[in-house]
mmCIF file of C-alpha atoms in Angstrom:
data_model
loop_
_atom_site.group_PDB
_atom_site.id
_atom_site.type_symbol
_atom_site.label_atom_id
_atom_site.label_comp_id
_atom_site.label_asym_id
_atom_site.label_seq_id
_atom_site.Cartn_x
_atom_site.Cartn_y
_atom_site.Cartn_z
ATOM 1 C CA GLY E 1 -12.484 -5.571 9.800
ATOM 2 C CA GLN E 2 -8.830 -5.978 10.849
ATOM 3 C CA GLN E 3 -7.247 -2.835 12.030
ATOM 4 C CA LEU E 4 -3.485 -2.000 12.393
ATOM 5 C CA ASN E 5 -2.385 0.694 15.033
ATOM 6 C CA GLN E 6 0.926 2.100 13.806
ATOM 7 C CA SER E 7 2.981 4.446 16.061
ATOM 8 C CA PRO E 8 4.114 7.126 16.084
ATOM 9 C CA GLN E 9 2.303 8.993 13.541
ATOM 10 C CA SER E 10 5.311 11.274 12.895
ATOM 11 C CA MET E 11 8.843 11.672 13.880
ATOM 12 C CA PHE E 12 11.363 14.491 13.721
ATOM 13 C CA ILE E 13 14.939 13.476 14.297
ATOM 14 C CA GLN E 14 18.472 14.686 13.572
ATOM 15 C CA GLU E 15 20.778 12.815 11.115
ATOM 16 C CA GLY E 16 22.520 10.075 12.951
ATOM 17 C CA GLU E 17 19.855 9.396 15.348
ATOM 18 C CA ASP E 18 18.246 5.836 15.540
ATOM 19 C CA VAL E 19 14.496 5.448 14.785
ATOM 20 C CA SER E 20 11.987 2.961 16.124
ATOM 21 C CA MET E 21 8.270 2.489 14.865
ATOM 22 C CA ASN E 22 5.809 -0.340 15.625
ATOM 23 C CA CYS E 23 2.484 -1.817 14.672
ATOM 24 C CA THR E 24 -0.014 -3.733 16.661
ATOM 25 C CA SER E 25 -2.987 -5.635 15.525
ATOM 26 C CA SER E 26 -6.308 -6.928 17.111
ATOM 27 C CA SER E 27 -5.864 -10.071 14.869
ATOM 28 C CA ILE E 28 -3.186 -12.607 14.148
ATOM 29 C CA PHE E 29 -1.345 -12.321 10.811
ATOM 30 C CA ASN E 30 0.962 -14.769 8.854
ATOM 31 C CA THR E 31 3.013 -12.109 7.264
ATOM 32 C CA TRP E 32 4.246 -8.672 8.422
ATOM 33 C CA LEU E 33 5.650 -6.214 5.705
ATOM 34 C CA TRP E 34 7.326 -2.927 6.069
ATOM 35 C CA TYR E 35 7.074 -0.403 3.066
ATOM 36 C CA LYS E 36 8.563 3.035 2.606
ATOM 37 C CA GLN E 37 6.905 5.648 0.412
ATOM 38 C CA ASP E 38 8.791 8.567 -0.990
ATOM 39 C CA PRO E 39 6.782 11.792 -1.750
ATOM 40 C CA GLY E 40 4.734 11.390 -4.969
ATOM 41 C CA GLU E 41 5.710 7.757 -5.356
ATOM 42 C CA GLY E 42 4.290 4.295 -4.584
ATOM 43 C CA PRO E 43 5.399 2.319 -1.453
ATOM 44 C CA VAL E 44 8.480 0.179 -1.944
ATOM 45 C CA LEU E 45 8.803 -3.077 0.108
ATOM 46 C CA LEU E 46 11.748 -2.888 2.540
ATOM 47 C CA ILE E 47 11.490 -6.015 4.663
ATOM 48 C CA ALA E 48 9.098 -8.911 4.702
ATOM 49 C CA LEU E 49 8.686 -11.314 7.789
ATOM 50 C CA TYR E 50 7.078 -14.650 7.364
ATOM 51 C CA LYS E 51 7.717 -16.452 10.829
ATOM 52 C CA ALA E 52 6.735 -15.368 14.455
ATOM 53 C CA GLY E 53 9.809 -14.203 16.200
ATOM 54 C CA GLU E 54 11.738 -13.632 12.986
ATOM 55 C CA LEU E 55 14.263 -10.821 13.041
ATOM 56 C CA THR E 56 15.372 -9.663 9.643
ATOM 57 C CA SER E 57 17.778 -6.845 8.503
ATOM 58 C CA ASN E 58 18.223 -4.970 5.380
ATOM 59 C CA GLY E 59 21.164 -2.638 5.719
ATOM 60 C CA ARG E 60 20.481 -0.218 8.448
ATOM 61 C CA LEU E 61 16.905 -1.467 8.797
ATOM 62 C CA THR E 62 15.907 -4.304 11.219
ATOM 63 C CA ALA E 63 12.439 -5.525 11.660
ATOM 64 C CA GLN E 64 10.852 -8.261 13.929
ATOM 65 C CA PHE E 65 7.736 -10.412 13.693
ATOM 66 C CA GLY E 66 6.267 -10.297 17.208
ATOM 67 C CA ILE E 67 5.833 -13.772 19.015
ATOM 68 C CA THR E 68 2.105 -13.257 19.386
ATOM 69 C CA ARG E 69 1.959 -12.637 15.541
ATOM 70 C CA LYS E 70 -0.120 -9.460 16.529
ATOM 71 C CA ASP E 71 2.631 -6.985 16.228
ATOM 72 C CA SER E 72 5.848 -5.972 14.480
ATOM 73 C CA PHE E 73 8.589 -3.166 14.928
ATOM 74 C CA LEU E 74 10.981 -1.452 12.418
ATOM 75 C CA ASN E 75 14.311 0.133 13.553
ATOM 76 C CA ILE E 76 16.366 2.385 11.423
ATOM 77 C CA SER E 77 19.931 2.938 12.705
ATOM 78 C CA ALA E 78 22.118 5.840 12.074
ATOM 79 C CA SER E 79 19.392 7.926 10.039
ATOM 80 C CA ILE E 80 20.432 9.825 6.964
ATOM 81 C CA PRO E 81 18.403 12.587 5.114
ATOM 82 C CA SER E 82 17.228 10.086 2.338
ATOM 83 C CA ASP E 83 15.418 8.175 5.133
ATOM 84 C CA VAL E 84 12.794 10.809 4.846
ATOM 85 C CA GLY E 85 9.297 9.575 3.740
ATOM 86 C CA ILE E 86 6.312 7.584 5.057
ATOM 87 C CA TYR E 87 6.818 4.097 6.557
ATOM 88 C CA PHE E 88 3.789 1.782 6.381
ATOM 89 C CA CYS E 89 3.462 -1.627 8.238
ATOM 90 C CA ALA E 90 1.037 -4.256 6.540
ATOM 91 C CA GLY E 91 -0.192 -7.458 7.652
ATOM 92 C CA LYS E 92 -1.503 -10.338 5.612
ATOM 93 C CA ASN E 93 -3.583 -13.335 6.600
ATOM 94 C CA SER E 94 -4.022 -15.846 3.676
ATOM 95 C CA GLY E 95 -6.582 -17.898 5.592
ATOM 96 C CA GLY E 96 -9.690 -18.801 3.518
ATOM 97 C CA SER E 97 -9.974 -16.512 0.405
ATOM 98 C CA ASN E 98 -8.725 -13.305 1.931
ATOM 99 C CA TYR E 99 -5.380 -12.397 0.368
ATOM 100 C CA LYS E 100 -5.598 -8.677 1.222
ATOM 101 C CA LEU E 101 -3.023 -6.707 2.994
ATOM 102 C CA THR E 102 -4.146 -4.628 5.989
ATOM 103 C CA PHE E 103 -2.092 -1.319 6.206
ATOM 104 C CA GLY E 104 -1.259 0.917 9.100
ATOM 105 C CA LYS E 105 -1.791 4.485 8.660
ATOM 106 C CA GLY E 106 1.945 5.280 8.248
ATOM 107 C CA THR E 107 4.741 6.816 10.190
ATOM 108 C CA LEU E 108 5.977 10.226 8.651
ATOM 109 C CA LEU E 109 9.710 10.495 9.214
ATOM 110 C CA THR E 110 11.624 13.666 9.022
ATOM 111 C CA VAL E 111 15.355 13.812 9.303
ATOM 112 C CA ASN E 112 17.123 17.106 9.990
ATOM 113 C CA PRO E 113 20.573 17.228 8.453
ATOM 114 C CA ASP R 1 12.361 -5.666 -16.668
ATOM 115 C CA GLY R 2 9.157 -6.535 -14.919
ATOM 116 C CA GLY R 3 6.944 -3.963 -13.264
ATOM 117 C CA ILE R 4 3.653 -2.301 -12.744
ATOM 118 C CA THR R 5 2.874 0.807 -14.650
ATOM 119 C CA GLN R 6 0.310 3.320 -13.828
ATOM 120 C CA SER R 7 -0.671 6.126 -16.290
ATOM 121 C CA PRO R 8 -0.920 9.003 -16.406
ATOM 122 C CA LYS R 9 1.111 10.337 -13.514
ATOM 123 C CA TYR R 10 -1.028 13.501 -13.250
ATOM 124 C CA LEU R 11 -4.679 13.793 -14.451
ATOM 125 C CA PHE R 12 -6.977 16.750 -14.401
ATOM 126 C CA ARG R 13 -10.790 16.480 -14.897
ATOM 127 C CA LYS R 14 -13.765 18.632 -14.623
ATOM 128 C CA GLU R 15 -16.464 17.702 -12.043
ATOM 129 C CA GLY R 16 -19.067 15.380 -13.321
ATOM 130 C CA GLN R 17 -16.828 13.645 -15.851
ATOM 131 C CA ASN R 18 -15.814 9.934 -15.647
ATOM 132 C CA VAL R 19 -12.052 9.226 -15.843
ATOM 133 C CA THR R 20 -10.271 5.916 -16.178
ATOM 134 C CA LEU R 21 -6.891 5.297 -14.666
ATOM 135 C CA SER R 22 -4.637 2.621 -16.106
ATOM 136 C CA CYS R 23 -2.720 -0.100 -14.308
ATOM 137 C CA GLU R 24 -0.639 -2.671 -16.283
ATOM 138 C CA GLN R 25 1.669 -5.275 -14.842
ATOM 139 C CA ASN R 26 4.056 -7.778 -16.463
ATOM 140 C CA LEU R 27 5.104 -9.642 -13.312
ATOM 141 C CA ASN R 28 2.716 -12.414 -14.000
ATOM 142 C CA HIS R 29 0.901 -11.526 -10.618
ATOM 143 C CA ASP R 30 -2.538 -13.216 -10.050
ATOM 144 C CA ALA R 31 -3.981 -10.376 -7.808
ATOM 145 C CA MET R 32 -4.385 -6.672 -8.489
ATOM 146 C CA TYR R 33 -5.514 -3.898 -6.304
ATOM 147 C CA TRP R 34 -6.407 -0.229 -6.233
ATOM 148 C CA TYR R 35 -5.825 2.023 -3.399
ATOM 149 C CA ARG R 36 -6.648 5.544 -2.508
ATOM 150 C CA GLN R 37 -4.451 7.750 -0.495
ATOM 151 C CA ASP R 38 -5.263 11.034 1.123
ATOM 152 C CA PRO R 39 -3.142 13.083 3.429
ATOM 153 C CA GLY R 40 -3.240 11.327 7.027
ATOM 154 C CA GLN R 41 -5.584 8.501 5.773
ATOM 155 C CA GLY R 42 -3.048 5.985 5.014
ATOM 156 C CA LEU R 43 -4.105 3.554 2.151
ATOM 157 C CA ARG R 44 -7.664 2.701 1.634
ATOM 158 C CA LEU R 45 -8.748 -0.190 -0.510
ATOM 159 C CA ILE R 46 -11.053 0.524 -3.291
ATOM 160 C CA TYR R 47 -11.345 -2.729 -5.420
ATOM 161 C CA TYR R 48 -9.262 -5.868 -5.805
ATOM 162 C CA SER R 49 -9.104 -8.860 -8.088
ATOM 163 C CA GLN R 50 -7.597 -12.234 -7.388
ATOM 164 C CA ILE R 51 -8.238 -13.745 -10.930
ATOM 165 C CA VAL R 52 -9.435 -12.617 -14.439
ATOM 166 C CA ASN R 53 -12.995 -11.719 -14.693
ATOM 167 C CA ASP R 54 -13.594 -11.521 -11.034
ATOM 168 C CA PHE R 55 -13.132 -8.519 -8.543
ATOM 169 C CA GLN R 56 -14.330 -7.646 -5.220
ATOM 170 C CA LYS R 57 -15.210 -4.399 -3.487
ATOM 171 C CA GLY R 58 -12.903 -2.944 -1.049
ATOM 172 C CA ASP R 59 -13.691 -0.545 1.934
ATOM 173 C CA ILE R 60 -14.615 2.510 -0.180
ATOM 174 C CA ALA R 61 -15.814 1.190 -3.500
ATOM 175 C CA GLU R 62 -18.639 3.632 -3.873
ATOM 176 C CA GLY R 63 -18.312 5.879 -7.043
ATOM 177 C CA TYR R 64 -15.696 3.632 -8.575
ATOM 178 C CA SER R 65 -15.827 0.771 -11.017
ATOM 179 C CA VAL R 66 -13.121 -1.656 -12.353
ATOM 180 C CA SER R 67 -12.747 -4.418 -14.817
ATOM 181 C CA ARG R 68 -10.287 -7.463 -15.085
ATOM 182 C CA GLU R 69 -10.462 -8.735 -18.652
ATOM 183 C CA LYS R 70 -6.818 -9.536 -18.820
ATOM 184 C CA LYS R 71 -4.375 -10.646 -16.174
ATOM 185 C CA GLU R 72 -2.017 -7.860 -16.834
ATOM 186 C CA SER R 73 -4.480 -5.046 -16.631
ATOM 187 C CA PHE R 74 -6.837 -3.750 -14.062
ATOM 188 C CA PRO R 75 -8.271 -0.122 -14.904
ATOM 189 C CA LEU R 76 -10.157 1.867 -12.403
ATOM 190 C CA THR R 77 -12.870 4.273 -13.505
ATOM 191 C CA VAL R 78 -13.625 7.130 -11.196
ATOM 192 C CA THR R 79 -17.277 7.929 -11.904
ATOM 193 C CA SER R 80 -19.172 11.107 -11.396
ATOM 194 C CA ALA R 81 -20.817 9.498 -8.504
ATOM 195 C CA GLN R 82 -17.606 9.723 -6.465
ATOM 196 C CA LYS R 83 -18.214 12.808 -4.170
ATOM 197 C CA ASN R 84 -14.608 13.536 -3.534
ATOM 198 C CA PRO R 85 -12.560 12.132 -6.325
ATOM 199 C CA THR R 86 -9.309 14.290 -5.939
ATOM 200 C CA ALA R 87 -6.627 12.075 -4.512
ATOM 201 C CA PHE R 88 -3.483 9.940 -5.032
ATOM 202 C CA TYR R 89 -4.341 6.696 -6.505
ATOM 203 C CA LEU R 90 -2.159 3.536 -6.120
ATOM 204 C CA CYS R 91 -2.363 0.355 -8.174
ATOM 205 C CA ALA R 92 -0.632 -2.772 -6.677
ATOM 206 C CA SER R 93 -0.133 -6.378 -7.663
ATOM 207 C CA GLY R 94 0.813 -9.573 -6.073
ATOM 208 C CA TYR R 95 0.904 -13.256 -5.875
ATOM 209 C CA ARG R 96 -1.858 -15.201 -3.963
ATOM 210 C CA GLY R 97 -0.641 -16.287 -0.617
ATOM 211 C CA ASN R 98 1.818 -14.780 2.016
ATOM 212 C CA TYR R 99 3.541 -12.429 -0.113
ATOM 213 C CA GLY R 100 3.940 -8.649 -0.268
ATOM 214 C CA TYR R 101 2.568 -6.355 -3.158
ATOM 215 C CA THR R 102 4.438 -4.427 -5.820
ATOM 216 C CA PHE R 103 3.060 -0.877 -6.189
ATOM 217 C CA GLY R 104 2.944 1.339 -9.117
ATOM 218 C CA SER R 105 4.140 4.929 -8.977
ATOM 219 C CA GLY R 106 0.676 6.452 -8.459
ATOM 220 C CA THR R 107 -1.693 8.664 -10.409
ATOM 221 C CA ARG R 108 -2.706 12.053 -8.725
ATOM 222 C CA LEU R 109 -6.126 12.961 -9.923
ATOM 223 C CA THR R 110 -7.360 16.584 -9.453
ATOM 224 C CA VAL R 111 -11.036 17.292 -10.237
ATOM 225 C CA VAL R 112 -11.850 20.952 -10.635
#
């Protein structure tokens, strides 16, 4: 089946630093999504990307849909303590009858104040 | 307000008992999904349903069962056949097509 390789697995940074994480796939996706999960809660959608090459921002977050449609990255600028959590990438290919999201294994972000 | 509700938040059961986790959404989403989350494992798909009265197995369906009698509801039963049921369970819903999912807040199941 489809697999997403998300890296890094974990990051420990100081408050104020910028963060970058990425996902690569063996398959082409039509949609790339980035979620954040706080401890003990469900993931919340941060950014959705629908077009190859698309660059989208949401506050301090910026994400891009790779030109090859097989990769995406998420940047967080000027990190703050509440950025702590697990960040998941997800890809979706609605071809045929497959409407499932494929998730990366997540990047655990720790921000030291 | 529209949303997706999972209940209960915490659930304790004795080994060998079946247990049903509730998931209800009022977002008018066609598709619903159940995921299991273990530390370091990411999100693993258990079952999903794209329309009422139809559902498909995900990657780790063994020991689980579901039903989809109403568009709004997609309960998950963890049976005694599931060998390692203690985990965090997440329900999600979404429109069919190139859109993301909305997740519930999860149910943490502990089997003792």
